[in-house]
Every structure is written in structure tokens, then in C-alpha cells.
Tab-separated table of C-alpha atoms in Angstrom:
chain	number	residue	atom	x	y	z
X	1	UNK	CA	14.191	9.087	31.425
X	2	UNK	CA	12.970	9.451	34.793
X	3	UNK	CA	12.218	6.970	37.058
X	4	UNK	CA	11.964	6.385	41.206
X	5	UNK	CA	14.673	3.861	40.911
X	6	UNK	CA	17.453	6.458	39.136
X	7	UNK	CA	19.510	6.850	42.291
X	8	UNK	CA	19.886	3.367	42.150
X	9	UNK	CA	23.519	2.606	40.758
X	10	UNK	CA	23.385	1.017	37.183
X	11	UNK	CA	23.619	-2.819	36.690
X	12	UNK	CA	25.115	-5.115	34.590
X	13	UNK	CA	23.194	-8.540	33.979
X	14	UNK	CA	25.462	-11.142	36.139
X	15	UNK	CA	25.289	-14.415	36.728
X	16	UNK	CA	23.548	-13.476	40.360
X	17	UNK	CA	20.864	-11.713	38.963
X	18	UNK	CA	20.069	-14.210	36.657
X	19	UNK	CA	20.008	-17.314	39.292
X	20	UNK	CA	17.876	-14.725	41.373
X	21	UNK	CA	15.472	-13.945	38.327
X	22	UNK	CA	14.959	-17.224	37.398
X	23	UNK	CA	14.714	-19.142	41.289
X	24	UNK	CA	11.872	-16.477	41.659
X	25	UNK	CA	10.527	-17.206	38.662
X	26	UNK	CA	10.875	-21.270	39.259
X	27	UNK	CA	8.712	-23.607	41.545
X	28	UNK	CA	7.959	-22.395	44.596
X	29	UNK	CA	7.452	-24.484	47.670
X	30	UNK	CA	8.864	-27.737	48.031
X	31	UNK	CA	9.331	-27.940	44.248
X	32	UNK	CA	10.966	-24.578	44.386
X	33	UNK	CA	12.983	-26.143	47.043
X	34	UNK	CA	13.980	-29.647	44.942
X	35	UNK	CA	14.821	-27.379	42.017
X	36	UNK	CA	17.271	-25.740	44.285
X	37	UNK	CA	18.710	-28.273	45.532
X	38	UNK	CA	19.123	-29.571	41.959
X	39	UNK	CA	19.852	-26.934	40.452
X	40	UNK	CA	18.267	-25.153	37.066
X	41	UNK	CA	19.832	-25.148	33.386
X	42	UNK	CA	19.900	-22.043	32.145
X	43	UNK	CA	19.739	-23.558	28.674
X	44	UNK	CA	16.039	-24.984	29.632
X	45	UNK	CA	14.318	-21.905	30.875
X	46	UNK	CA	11.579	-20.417	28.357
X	47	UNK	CA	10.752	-17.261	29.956
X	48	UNK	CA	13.203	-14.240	31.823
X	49	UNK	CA	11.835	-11.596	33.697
X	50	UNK	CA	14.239	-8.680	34.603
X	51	UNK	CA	11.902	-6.231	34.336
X	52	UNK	CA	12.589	-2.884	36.854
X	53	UNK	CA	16.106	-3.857	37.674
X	54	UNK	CA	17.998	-0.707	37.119
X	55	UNK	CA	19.939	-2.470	33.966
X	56	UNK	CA	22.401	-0.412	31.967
X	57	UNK	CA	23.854	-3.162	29.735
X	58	UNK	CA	22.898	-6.554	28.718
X	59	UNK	CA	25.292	-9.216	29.209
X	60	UNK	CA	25.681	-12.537	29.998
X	61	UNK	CA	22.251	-14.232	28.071
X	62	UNK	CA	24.391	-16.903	25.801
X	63	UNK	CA	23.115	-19.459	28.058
X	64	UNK	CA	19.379	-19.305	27.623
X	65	UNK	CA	19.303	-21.301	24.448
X	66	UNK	CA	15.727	-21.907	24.372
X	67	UNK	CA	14.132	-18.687	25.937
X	68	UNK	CA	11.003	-17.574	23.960
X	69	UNK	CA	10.135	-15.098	26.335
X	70	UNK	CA	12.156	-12.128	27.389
X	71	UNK	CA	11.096	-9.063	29.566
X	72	UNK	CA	13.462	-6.222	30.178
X	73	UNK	CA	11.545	-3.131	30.367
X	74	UNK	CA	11.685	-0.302	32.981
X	75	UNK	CA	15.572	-0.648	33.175
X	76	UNK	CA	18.021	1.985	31.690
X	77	UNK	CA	19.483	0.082	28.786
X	78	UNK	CA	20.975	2.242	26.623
X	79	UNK	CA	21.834	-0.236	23.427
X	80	UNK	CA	20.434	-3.144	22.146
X	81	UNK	CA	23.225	-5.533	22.027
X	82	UNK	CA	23.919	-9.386	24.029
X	83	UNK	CA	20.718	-10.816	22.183
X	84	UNK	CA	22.874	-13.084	19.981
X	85	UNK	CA	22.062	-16.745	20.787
X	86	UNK	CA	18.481	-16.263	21.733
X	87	UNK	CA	17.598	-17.733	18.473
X	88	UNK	CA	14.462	-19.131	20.044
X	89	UNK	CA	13.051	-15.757	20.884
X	90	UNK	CA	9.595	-15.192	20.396
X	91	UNK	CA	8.353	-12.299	22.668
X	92	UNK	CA	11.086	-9.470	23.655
X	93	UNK	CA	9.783	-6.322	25.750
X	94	UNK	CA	12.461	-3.843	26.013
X	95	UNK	CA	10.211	-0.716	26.727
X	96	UNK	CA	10.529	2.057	29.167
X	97	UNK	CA	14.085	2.249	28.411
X	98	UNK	CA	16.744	5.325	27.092
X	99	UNK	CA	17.685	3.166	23.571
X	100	UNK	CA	18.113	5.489	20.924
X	101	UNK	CA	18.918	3.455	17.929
X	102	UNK	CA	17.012	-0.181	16.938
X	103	UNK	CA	19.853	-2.701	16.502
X	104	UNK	CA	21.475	-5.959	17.381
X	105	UNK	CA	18.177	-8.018	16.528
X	106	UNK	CA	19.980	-10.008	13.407
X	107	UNK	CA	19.486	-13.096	14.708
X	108	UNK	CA	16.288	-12.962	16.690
X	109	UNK	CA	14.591	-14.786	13.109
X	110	UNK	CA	11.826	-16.186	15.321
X	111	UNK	CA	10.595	-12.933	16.867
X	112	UNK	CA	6.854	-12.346	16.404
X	113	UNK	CA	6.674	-9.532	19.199
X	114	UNK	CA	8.845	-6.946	20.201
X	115	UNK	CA	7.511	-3.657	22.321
X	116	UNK	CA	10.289	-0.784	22.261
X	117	UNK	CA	7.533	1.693	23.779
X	118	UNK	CA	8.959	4.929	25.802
X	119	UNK	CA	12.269	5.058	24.531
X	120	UNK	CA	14.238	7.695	22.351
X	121	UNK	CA	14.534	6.153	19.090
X	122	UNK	CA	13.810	8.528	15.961
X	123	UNK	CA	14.345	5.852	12.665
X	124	UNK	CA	12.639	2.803	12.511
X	125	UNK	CA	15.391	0.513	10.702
X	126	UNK	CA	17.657	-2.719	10.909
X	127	UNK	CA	14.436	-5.173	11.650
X	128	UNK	CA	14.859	-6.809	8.015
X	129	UNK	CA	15.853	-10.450	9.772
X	130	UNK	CA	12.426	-10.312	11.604
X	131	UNK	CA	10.850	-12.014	9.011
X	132	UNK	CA	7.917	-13.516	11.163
X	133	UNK	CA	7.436	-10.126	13.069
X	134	UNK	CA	3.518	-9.763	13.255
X	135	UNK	CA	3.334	-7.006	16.955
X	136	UNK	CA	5.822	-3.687	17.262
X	137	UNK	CA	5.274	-1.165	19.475
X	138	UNK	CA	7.224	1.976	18.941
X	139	UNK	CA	4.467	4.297	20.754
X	140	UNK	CA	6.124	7.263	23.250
X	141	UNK	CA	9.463	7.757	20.881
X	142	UNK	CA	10.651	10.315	18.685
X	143	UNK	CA	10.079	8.763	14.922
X	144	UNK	CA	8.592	12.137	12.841
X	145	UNK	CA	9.044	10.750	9.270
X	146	UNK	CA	6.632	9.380	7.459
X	147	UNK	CA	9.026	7.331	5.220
X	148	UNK	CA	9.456	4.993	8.166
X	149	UNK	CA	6.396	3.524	7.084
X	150	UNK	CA	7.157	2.563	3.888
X	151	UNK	CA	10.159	0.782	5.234
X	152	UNK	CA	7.306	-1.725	7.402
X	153	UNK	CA	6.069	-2.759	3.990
X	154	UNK	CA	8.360	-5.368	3.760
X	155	UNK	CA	6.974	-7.606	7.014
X	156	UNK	CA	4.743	-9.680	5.375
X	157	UNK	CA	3.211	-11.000	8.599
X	158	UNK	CA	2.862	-7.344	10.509
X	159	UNK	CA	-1.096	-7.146	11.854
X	160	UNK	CA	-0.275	-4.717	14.705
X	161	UNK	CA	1.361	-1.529	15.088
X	162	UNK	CA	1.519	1.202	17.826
X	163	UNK	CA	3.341	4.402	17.012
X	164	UNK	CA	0.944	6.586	19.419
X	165	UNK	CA	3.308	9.813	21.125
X	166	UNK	CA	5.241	10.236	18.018
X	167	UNK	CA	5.895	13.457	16.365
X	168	UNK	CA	4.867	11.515	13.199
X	169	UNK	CA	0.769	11.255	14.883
X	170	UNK	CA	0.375	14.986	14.261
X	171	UNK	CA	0.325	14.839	10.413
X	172	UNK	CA	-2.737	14.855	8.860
X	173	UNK	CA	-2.634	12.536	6.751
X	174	UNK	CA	-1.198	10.202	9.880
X	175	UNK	CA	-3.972	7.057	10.129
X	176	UNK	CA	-4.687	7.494	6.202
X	177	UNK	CA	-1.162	6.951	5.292
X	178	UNK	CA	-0.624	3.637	7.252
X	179	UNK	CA	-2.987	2.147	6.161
X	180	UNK	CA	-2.851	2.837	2.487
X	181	UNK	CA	0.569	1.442	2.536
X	182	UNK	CA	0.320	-1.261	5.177
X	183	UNK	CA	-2.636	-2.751	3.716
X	184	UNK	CA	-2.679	-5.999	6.077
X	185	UNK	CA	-2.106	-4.258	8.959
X	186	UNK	CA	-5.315	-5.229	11.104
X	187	UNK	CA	-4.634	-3.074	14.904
X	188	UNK	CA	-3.103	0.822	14.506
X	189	UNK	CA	-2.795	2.309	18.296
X	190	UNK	CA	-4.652	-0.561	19.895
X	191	UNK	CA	-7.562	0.278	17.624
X	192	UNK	CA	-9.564	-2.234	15.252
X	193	UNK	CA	-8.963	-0.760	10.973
X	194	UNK	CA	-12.383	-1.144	9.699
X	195	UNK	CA	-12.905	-1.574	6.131
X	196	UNK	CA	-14.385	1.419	5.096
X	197	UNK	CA	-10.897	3.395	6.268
X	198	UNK	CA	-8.512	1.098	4.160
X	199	UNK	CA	-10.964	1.417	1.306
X	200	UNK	CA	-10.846	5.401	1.620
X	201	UNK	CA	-6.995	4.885	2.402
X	202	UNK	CA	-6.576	3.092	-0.919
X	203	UNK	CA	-8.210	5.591	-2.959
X	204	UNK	CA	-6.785	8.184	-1.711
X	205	UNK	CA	-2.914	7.177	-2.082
X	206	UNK	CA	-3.770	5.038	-5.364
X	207	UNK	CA	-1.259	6.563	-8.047
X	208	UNK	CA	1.671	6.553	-5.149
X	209	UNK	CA	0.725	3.313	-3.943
X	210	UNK	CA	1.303	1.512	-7.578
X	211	UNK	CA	4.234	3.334	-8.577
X	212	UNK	CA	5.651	1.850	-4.968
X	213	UNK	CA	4.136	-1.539	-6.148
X	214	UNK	CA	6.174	-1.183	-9.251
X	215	UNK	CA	9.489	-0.493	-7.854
X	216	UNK	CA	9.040	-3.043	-5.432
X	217	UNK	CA	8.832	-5.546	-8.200
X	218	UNK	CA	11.896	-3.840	-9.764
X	219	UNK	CA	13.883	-4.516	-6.869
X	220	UNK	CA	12.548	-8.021	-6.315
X	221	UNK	CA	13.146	-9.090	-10.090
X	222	UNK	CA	16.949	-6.948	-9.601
X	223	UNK	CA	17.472	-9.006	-6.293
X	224	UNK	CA	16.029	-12.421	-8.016
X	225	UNK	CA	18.589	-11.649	-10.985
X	226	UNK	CA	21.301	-10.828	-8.118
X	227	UNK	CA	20.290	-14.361	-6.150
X	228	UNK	CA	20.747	-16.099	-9.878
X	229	UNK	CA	23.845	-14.497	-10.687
X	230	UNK	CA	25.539	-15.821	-7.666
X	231	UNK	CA	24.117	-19.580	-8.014
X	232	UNK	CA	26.143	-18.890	-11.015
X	233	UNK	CA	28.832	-18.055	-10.594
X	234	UNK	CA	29.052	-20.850	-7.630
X	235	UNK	CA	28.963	-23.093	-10.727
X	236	UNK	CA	31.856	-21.974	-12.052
X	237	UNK	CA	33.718	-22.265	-9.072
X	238	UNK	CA	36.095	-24.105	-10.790
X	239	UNK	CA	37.117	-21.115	-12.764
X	240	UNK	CA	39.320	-19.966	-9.593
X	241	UNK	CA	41.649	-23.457	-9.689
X	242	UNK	CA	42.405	-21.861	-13.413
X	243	UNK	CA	43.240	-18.035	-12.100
X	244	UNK	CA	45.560	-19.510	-9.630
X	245	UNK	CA	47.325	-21.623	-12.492
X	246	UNK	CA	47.135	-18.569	-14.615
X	247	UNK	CA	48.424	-16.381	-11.333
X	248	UNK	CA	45.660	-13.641	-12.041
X	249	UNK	CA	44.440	-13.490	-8.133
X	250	UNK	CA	44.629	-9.174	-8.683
X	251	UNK	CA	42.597	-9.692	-11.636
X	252	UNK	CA	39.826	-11.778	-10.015
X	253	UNK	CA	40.085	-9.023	-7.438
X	254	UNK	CA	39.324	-6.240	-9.494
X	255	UNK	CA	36.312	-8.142	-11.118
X	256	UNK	CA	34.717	-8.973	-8.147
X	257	UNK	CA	35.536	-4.856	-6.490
X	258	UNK	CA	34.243	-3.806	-9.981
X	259	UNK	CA	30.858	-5.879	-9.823
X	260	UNK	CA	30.228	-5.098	-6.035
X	261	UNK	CA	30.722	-1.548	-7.484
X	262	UNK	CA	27.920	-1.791	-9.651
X	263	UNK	CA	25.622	-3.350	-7.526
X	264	UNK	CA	26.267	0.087	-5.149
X	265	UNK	CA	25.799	2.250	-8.146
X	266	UNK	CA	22.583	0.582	-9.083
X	267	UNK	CA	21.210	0.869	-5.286
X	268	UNK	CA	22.375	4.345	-4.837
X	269	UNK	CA	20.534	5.480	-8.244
X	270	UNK	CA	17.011	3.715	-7.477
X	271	UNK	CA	17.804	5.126	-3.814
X	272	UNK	CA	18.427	9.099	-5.625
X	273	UNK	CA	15.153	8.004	-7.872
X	274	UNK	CA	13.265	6.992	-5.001
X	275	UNK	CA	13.929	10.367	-2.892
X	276	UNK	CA	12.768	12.403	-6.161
X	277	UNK	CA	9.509	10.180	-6.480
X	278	UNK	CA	8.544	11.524	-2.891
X	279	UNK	CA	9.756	14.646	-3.669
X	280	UNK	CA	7.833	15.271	-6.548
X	281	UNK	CA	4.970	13.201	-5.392
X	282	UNK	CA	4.660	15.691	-2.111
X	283	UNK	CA	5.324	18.715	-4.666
X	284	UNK	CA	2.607	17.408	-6.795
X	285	UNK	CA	0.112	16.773	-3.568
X	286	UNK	CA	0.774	20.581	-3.038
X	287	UNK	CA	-0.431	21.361	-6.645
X	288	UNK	CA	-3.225	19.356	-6.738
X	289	UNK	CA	-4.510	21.406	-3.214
X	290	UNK	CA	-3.741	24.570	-4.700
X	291	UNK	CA	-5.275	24.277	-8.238
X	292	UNK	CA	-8.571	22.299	-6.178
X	293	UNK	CA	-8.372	25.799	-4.101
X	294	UNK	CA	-8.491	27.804	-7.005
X	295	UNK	CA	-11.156	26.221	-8.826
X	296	UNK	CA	-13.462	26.478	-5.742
X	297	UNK	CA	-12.450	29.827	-5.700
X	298	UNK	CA	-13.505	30.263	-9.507
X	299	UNK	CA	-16.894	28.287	-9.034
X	300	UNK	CA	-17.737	30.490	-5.773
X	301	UNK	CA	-17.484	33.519	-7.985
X	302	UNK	CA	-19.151	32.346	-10.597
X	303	UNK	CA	-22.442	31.377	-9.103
X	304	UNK	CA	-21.835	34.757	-6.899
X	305	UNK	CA	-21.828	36.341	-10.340
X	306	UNK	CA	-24.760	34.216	-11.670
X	307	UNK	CA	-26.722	35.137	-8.594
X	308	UNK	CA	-26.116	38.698	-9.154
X	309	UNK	CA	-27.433	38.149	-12.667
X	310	UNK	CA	-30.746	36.239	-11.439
X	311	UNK	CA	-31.355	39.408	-9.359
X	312	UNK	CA	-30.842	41.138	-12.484
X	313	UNK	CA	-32.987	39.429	-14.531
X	314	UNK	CA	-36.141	39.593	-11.754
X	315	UNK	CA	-35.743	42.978	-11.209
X	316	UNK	CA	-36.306	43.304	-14.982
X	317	UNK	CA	-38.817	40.967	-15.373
X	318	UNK	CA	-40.967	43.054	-12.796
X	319	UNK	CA	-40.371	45.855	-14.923
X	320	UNK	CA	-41.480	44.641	-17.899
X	321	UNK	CA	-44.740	43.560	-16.053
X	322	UNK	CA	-45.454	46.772	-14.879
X	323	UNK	CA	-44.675	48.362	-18.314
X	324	UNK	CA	-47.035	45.821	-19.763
X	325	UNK	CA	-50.031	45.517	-17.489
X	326	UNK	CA	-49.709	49.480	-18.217
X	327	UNK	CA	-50.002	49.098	-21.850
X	328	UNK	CA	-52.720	46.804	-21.390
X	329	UNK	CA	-55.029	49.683	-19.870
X	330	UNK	CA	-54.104	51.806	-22.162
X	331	UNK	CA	-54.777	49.290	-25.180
X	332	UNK	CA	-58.329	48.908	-23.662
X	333	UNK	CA	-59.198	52.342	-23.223
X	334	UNK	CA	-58.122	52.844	-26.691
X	335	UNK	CA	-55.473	55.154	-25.075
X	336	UNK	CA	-52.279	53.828	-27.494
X	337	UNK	CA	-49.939	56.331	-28.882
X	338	UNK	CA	-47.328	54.284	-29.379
X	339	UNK	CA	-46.801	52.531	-33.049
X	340	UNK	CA	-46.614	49.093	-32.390
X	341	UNK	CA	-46.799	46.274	-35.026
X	342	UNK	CA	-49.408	43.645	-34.882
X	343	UNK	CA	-47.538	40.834	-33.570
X	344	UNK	CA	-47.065	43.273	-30.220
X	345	UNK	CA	-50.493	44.463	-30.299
X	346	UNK	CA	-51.751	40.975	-30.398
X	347	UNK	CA	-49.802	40.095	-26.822
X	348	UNK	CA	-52.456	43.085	-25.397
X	349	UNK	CA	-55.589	41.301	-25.843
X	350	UNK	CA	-55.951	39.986	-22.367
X	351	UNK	CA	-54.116	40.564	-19.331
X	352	UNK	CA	-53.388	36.338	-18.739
X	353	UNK	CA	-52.264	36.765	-22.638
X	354	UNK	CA	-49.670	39.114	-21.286
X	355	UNK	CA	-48.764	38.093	-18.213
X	356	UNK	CA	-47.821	34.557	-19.572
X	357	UNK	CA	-46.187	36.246	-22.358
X	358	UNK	CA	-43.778	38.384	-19.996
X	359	UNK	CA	-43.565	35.428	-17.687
X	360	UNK	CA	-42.193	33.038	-20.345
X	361	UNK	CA	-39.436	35.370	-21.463
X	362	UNK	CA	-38.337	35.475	-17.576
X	363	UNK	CA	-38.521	31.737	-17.600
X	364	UNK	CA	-36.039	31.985	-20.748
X	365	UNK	CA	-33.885	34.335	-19.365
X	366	UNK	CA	-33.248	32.626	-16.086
X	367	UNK	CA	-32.622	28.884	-17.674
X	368	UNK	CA	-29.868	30.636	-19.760
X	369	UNK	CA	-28.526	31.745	-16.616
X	370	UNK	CA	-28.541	28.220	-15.035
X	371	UNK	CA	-26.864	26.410	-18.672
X	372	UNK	CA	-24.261	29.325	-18.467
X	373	UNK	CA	-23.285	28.599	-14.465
X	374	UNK	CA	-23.609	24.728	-15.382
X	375	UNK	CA	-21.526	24.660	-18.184
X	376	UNK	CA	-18.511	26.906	-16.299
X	377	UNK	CA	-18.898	24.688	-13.304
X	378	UNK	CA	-18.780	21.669	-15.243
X	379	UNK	CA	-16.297	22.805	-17.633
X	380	UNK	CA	-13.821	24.656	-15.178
X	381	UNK	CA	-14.097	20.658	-12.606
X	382	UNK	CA	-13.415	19.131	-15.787
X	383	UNK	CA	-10.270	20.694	-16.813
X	384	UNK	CA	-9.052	20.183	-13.471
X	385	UNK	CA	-9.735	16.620	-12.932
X	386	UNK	CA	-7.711	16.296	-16.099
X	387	UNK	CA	-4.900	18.191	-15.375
X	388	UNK	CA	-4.232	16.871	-12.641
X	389	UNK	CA	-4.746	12.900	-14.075
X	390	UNK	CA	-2.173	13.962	-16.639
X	391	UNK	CA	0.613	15.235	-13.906
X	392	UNK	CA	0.222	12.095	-12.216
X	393	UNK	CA	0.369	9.916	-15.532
X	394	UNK	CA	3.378	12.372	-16.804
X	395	UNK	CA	5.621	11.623	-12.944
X	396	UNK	CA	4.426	7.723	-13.394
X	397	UNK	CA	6.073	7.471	-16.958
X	398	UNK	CA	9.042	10.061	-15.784
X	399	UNK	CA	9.706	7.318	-13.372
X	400	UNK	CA	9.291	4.055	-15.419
X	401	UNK	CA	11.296	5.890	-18.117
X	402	UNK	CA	14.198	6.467	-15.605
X	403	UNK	CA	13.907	3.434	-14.172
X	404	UNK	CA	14.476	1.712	-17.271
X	405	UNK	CA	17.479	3.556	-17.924
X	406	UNK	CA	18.878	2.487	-15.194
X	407	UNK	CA	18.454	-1.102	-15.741
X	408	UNK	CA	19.859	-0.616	-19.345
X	409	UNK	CA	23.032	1.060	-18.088
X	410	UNK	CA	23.465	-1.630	-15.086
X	411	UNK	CA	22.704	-4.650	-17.449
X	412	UNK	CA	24.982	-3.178	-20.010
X	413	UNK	CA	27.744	-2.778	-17.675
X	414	UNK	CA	27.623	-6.026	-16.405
X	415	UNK	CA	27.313	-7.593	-19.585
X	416	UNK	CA	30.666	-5.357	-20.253
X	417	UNK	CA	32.234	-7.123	-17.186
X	418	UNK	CA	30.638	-10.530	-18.177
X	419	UNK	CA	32.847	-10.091	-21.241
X	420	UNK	CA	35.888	-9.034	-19.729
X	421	UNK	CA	35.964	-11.727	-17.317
X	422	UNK	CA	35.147	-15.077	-19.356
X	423	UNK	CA	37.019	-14.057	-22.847
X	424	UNK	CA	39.663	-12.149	-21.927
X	425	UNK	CA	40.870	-13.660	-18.732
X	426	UNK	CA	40.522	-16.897	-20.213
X	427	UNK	CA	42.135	-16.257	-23.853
């Protein structure tokens, strides 16, 4: 990343830097002076600036206990790391750096803002401790999958959200997507989501949206099982005081390997399950164009056909007039050759009586027409609004189907270890 400053030679944050950060941040003045001469706790300071600094690694920030605020952009910090004890964090700007992975924020529980614009980071991952996280700003990066949104879902308190300079901002479905799946996001790319757009968004994603909604619950009600399983099996802690008597420590072991096994199967299945959903939910996307292609295709041709046929059916019907206002003349001067029966003849009394006559079997003629290129158009819509319904409500029950399976086979294994571990080790 280029900057004015890069023939600078890197720095480490030192003890100097930090008494010279935070003296010019300090009073100024005589107060400046008193605090000086006093000297200033690192522990008590709220807010760091060590912005433009030329930083390549951050070190030495264990002291600032209570620091809320923390500004350390336009450096060239390559990793996150240092942040440990800044449990008190509330505000941490780490933009215009060269960080290519998002990491070492664990502990930072209290963040509600963090800006890690302009750097090279490609995944959006490892935030899950930010539980109070409602600003990120990952704008000017190189993120291009649009699964990275789905992994925001989970920060419950996220109303803002840059991504702007991504790779991912050139899909089309970009501003659609977000906010069909981040539904209380309230700022995308420092612009206002109106109402209309998350309606639209809504509709549009519906069908992918609740089958996300309902392996989200599956995962909450597998984790709420997991948290109850463990409260537990902290009941029966005295269970290990009889091992050790019994001198079974490899056995315990090997239960505990064998049920952190199947907690890894289970994840890795939903996580195989998962990929397929998307898979077949982007295959299916791809269908549904196609087959909406095709039947505008079919509808085009049709009423090009039908319009053909209206042409048709005038050019005939000013046939037949001319045919008729002939035979009229004729009938009148008495000029008929022709045997006609007496229904026909009585058409030739007048020449309204005829015209009408002629015009009312064009009339006929052209509403069959318009029922025939209503009832393809309808029909042809129909049948593809209902094919495409049932692919949808076929991948939906593919999924809950598998997903039950999976359950099964998980609850039955457990139950198989349950068993093992309670009758047999204890017989």
C-alpha cells in the first residue's frame, strides 16, 4: 500500500511513542504542564491516537486498561494482534493499513465500532466475540463472496455496514442480497435502506431466506442441546472420583475423544449440507432465468403468430365484403346465377343487412383469435409459475429430509455413547 511516509523505517509501538501520543493528546498549557510534572497512568487514558505513525506491529498496549477509543489507521500494520487487555474497547480504527486476515479481536466483547477500510483482507470471519458490534467498515478490500454475508447474520445489533470497493459490489444482485439477509441493517455504503428495498429484498430471496431461518434454528436448538449436555454432565462430576477408583482414566479418554468426534461429524455434515443448499439454490436461480427466458420466448411467438392470424382474418374479411356487396348488385338486378338457399338469399336484402352480417362473422373470428392467444399465454405463465413453486418446495423438503437424518444418526450415536458410558463403565 502506498503511502508518502513508506521510506520511513517501520515502527514498533514503544513505550516513547506512547508517552509522546498521549502528552500530545493530554492538557495542554499549564495543565499540560502539571500533568507532566505528575505524570499520566496509562491505565486511565480513554482515548489513543497513533494514527500516521509508520507502525508495523502492535505492541506494548497491556497498560491501557480502560481505553474505549483506539485510532491506528494510516500505519503499515500487517496483523491484528497486541489487542488483548483492551477489554474496555469501544471504537477501534485500524484502516488504511496492509492486514490481510481479521483476527486477534477475541476479547474486544465491548466493541461497537471497528473500521478495517483500505486494507487487503478477502474473508470476513473470526468477529463471533463482537457480540455488541453495531458499525464495520470493510469498504476498499478484496472480499468477492457473497457467503460473507450470511456469516454477518449472526450480529444481532449490526445497523451499519460499508463494503463499497469490493469485488463482491459488482454482482447484481449486490444491494438486494444484503438486505434480504441482514434485515436490521439500517446504513449500506453510507446510504439510508428505505423500506420499499427491504420489502422487494424480502420477496425476492423468500424461499432461501426461510430455509436459512430454519437451519439457524437447527443449530441453535443443536447448540442449546450441546449447552444442556454439558450442565450435565458438570453434575455428574462426581462420576470422575469413581473412574479414578475404578483406574479407567483411558476409558474416560476415549469417551470424551469419541463425543468431541461426533460433535465434528455433526458440524462437518450440516457444513457439506449447507454448501449443497447454495449450490443447488444458485443452480436452481439459473433454472428459474432460463425457463422465465423461454416462456417469454414462447409468448413472443405466439402473439407474433396470433398477429399474423389477425392479418389473416382482415384480409379475408375484406374479401368476403367485396364478394358480398357484389352479390348484392347482382341480387337486385335480378342478375343471380348462382343456387343459393333461402337462408343466404335472405342476408341480400339490403346492403346494411349484409354488411352487418359479414361484419359479425369478422367480429367472431377475431375474438377466437384473442381466447386462443389468452388461453396459451395464460396457460404456458401458469405452468411455469408452478414448476418452478414445486422445485423450490421439492429442494426445501430435500433439505429438511436430510437434515433430519442427520439429527437421527447424531442423537442415535450419542445415545449409543450415553449407554456405553453410564452402564458399562459403571457395571
Amino acid at each position: 500500500m502506498n503511502r508518502l511516509y513508506d521510506s520511513m523505517e517501520p515502527r514498533v509501538i514503544d513505550d516513547g511513542m506512547l508517552k509522546l501520543a498521549v502528552g500530545e493528546q493530554g492538557p495542554q498549557e499549564e495543565a499540560g504542564e502539571l500533568a507532566k510534572q505528575e505524570g499520566i497512568l496509562f491505565k486511565d487514558v480513554l482515548s489513543l491516537q497513533l494514527d500516521f505513525r509508520n507502525i508495523l506491529r502492535i505492541d506494548n498496549l497491556w497498560q491501557f486498561e480502560s481505553l474505549r477509543k483506539l485510532q491506528l489507521d494510516n500505519n503499515i500494520i500487517e496483523k491484528i494482534e497486541g489487542l488483548e487487555n483492551l477489554t474496555h474497547l469501544v471504537w477501534l480504527d485500524l484502516s488504511f493499513n496492509n492486514i490481510e486476515t481479521i483476527e486477534g479481536l477475541d476479547t474486544l466483547v465491548n466493541l461497537e465500532d471497528l473500521s478495517l477500510f483500505n486494507n487487503r483482507i478477502s474473508s470476513i470471519d473470526s468477529l463471533d466475540a463482537l457480540v455488541k458490534l453495531q458499525v464495520l467498515s470493510l469498504g476498499n478490500n478484496q472480499i468477492d463472496n457473497m457467503m460473507n454475508i450470511i456469516y454477518l447474520r449472526r450480529f444481532r445489533c449490526l445497523r451499519t455496514l460499508s463494503l463499497s470497493g469490493n469485488p463482491i459490489c459488482e454482482a447484481e444482485d449486490y444491494k438486494m442480497f444484503i438486505c434480504a439477509y441482514l434485515p436490521d441493517l439500517v446504513y449500506l455504503d453510507f446510504r439510508r435502506i428505505d423500506d420499499h428495498t427491504k420489502e422487494v429484498a424480502e420477496a425476492k430471496h423468500h424461499y432461501s431466506i426461510e430455509e436459512l431461518k430454519h437451519r439457524e434454528n437447527l443449530m441453535q436448538a443443536r447448540l442449546e442441546e450441546e449447552q444442556a449436555r454439558r450442565e450435565e454432565l458438570e453434575k455428574h462430576k462426581s462420576l470422575s472420583a469413581i473412574r479414578e477408583e475404578l483406574e479407567m482414566p483411558n476409558i474416560e479418554k476415549m469417551i470424551l475423544e469419541c463425543s468431541t468426534d461426533i460433535s465434528e461429524l455433526f458440524d462437518a455434515l450440516m457444513t457439506l449440507e449447507m454448501q449443497l443448499v447454495e449450490q443447488l439454490e444458485e443452480t436452481i436461480n439459473m433454472f428459474e432465468r432460463n425457463i422465465v427466458d423461454l416462456v417469454g420466448l414462447f409468448v413472443e411467438n405466439v402473439q407474433s403468430l396470433m398477429a399474423q392470424c389477425r392479418d389473416l382474418e382482415n384480409h379475408h374479411h375484406e374479401k368476403v365484403l367485396e364478394i358480398s356487396i357484389s352479390t348484392l348488385e347482382k341480387a337486385i338486378k335480378g342478375d343471380l346465377d348462382e343456387d343459393l338457399s333461402e337462408d343466404v338469399r335472405a342476408l341480400f336484402v339490403d346492403k346494411d343487412t349484409t354488411v352487418n352480417a359479414v361484419g359479425a362473422s369478422h367480429d367472431i373470428h377475431l375474438l377466437k383469435i384473442d381466447n386462443r392467444e389468452d388461453e396459451l399465454v395464460t396457460r404456458i405463465n401458469s405452468w411455469c409459475t408452478r414448476l418452478v413453486d414445486k422445485i423450490h418446495r421439492d429442494e426445501i423438503m430435500r433439505n429438511r429430509k436430510r437434515v433430519k437424518e442427520i439429527n437421527l444418526y447424531i442423537d442415535h450415536m450419542k445415545s449409543e455413547l450415553d449407554n456405553l458410558e453410564y452402564s458399562d463403565i459403571l457395571d
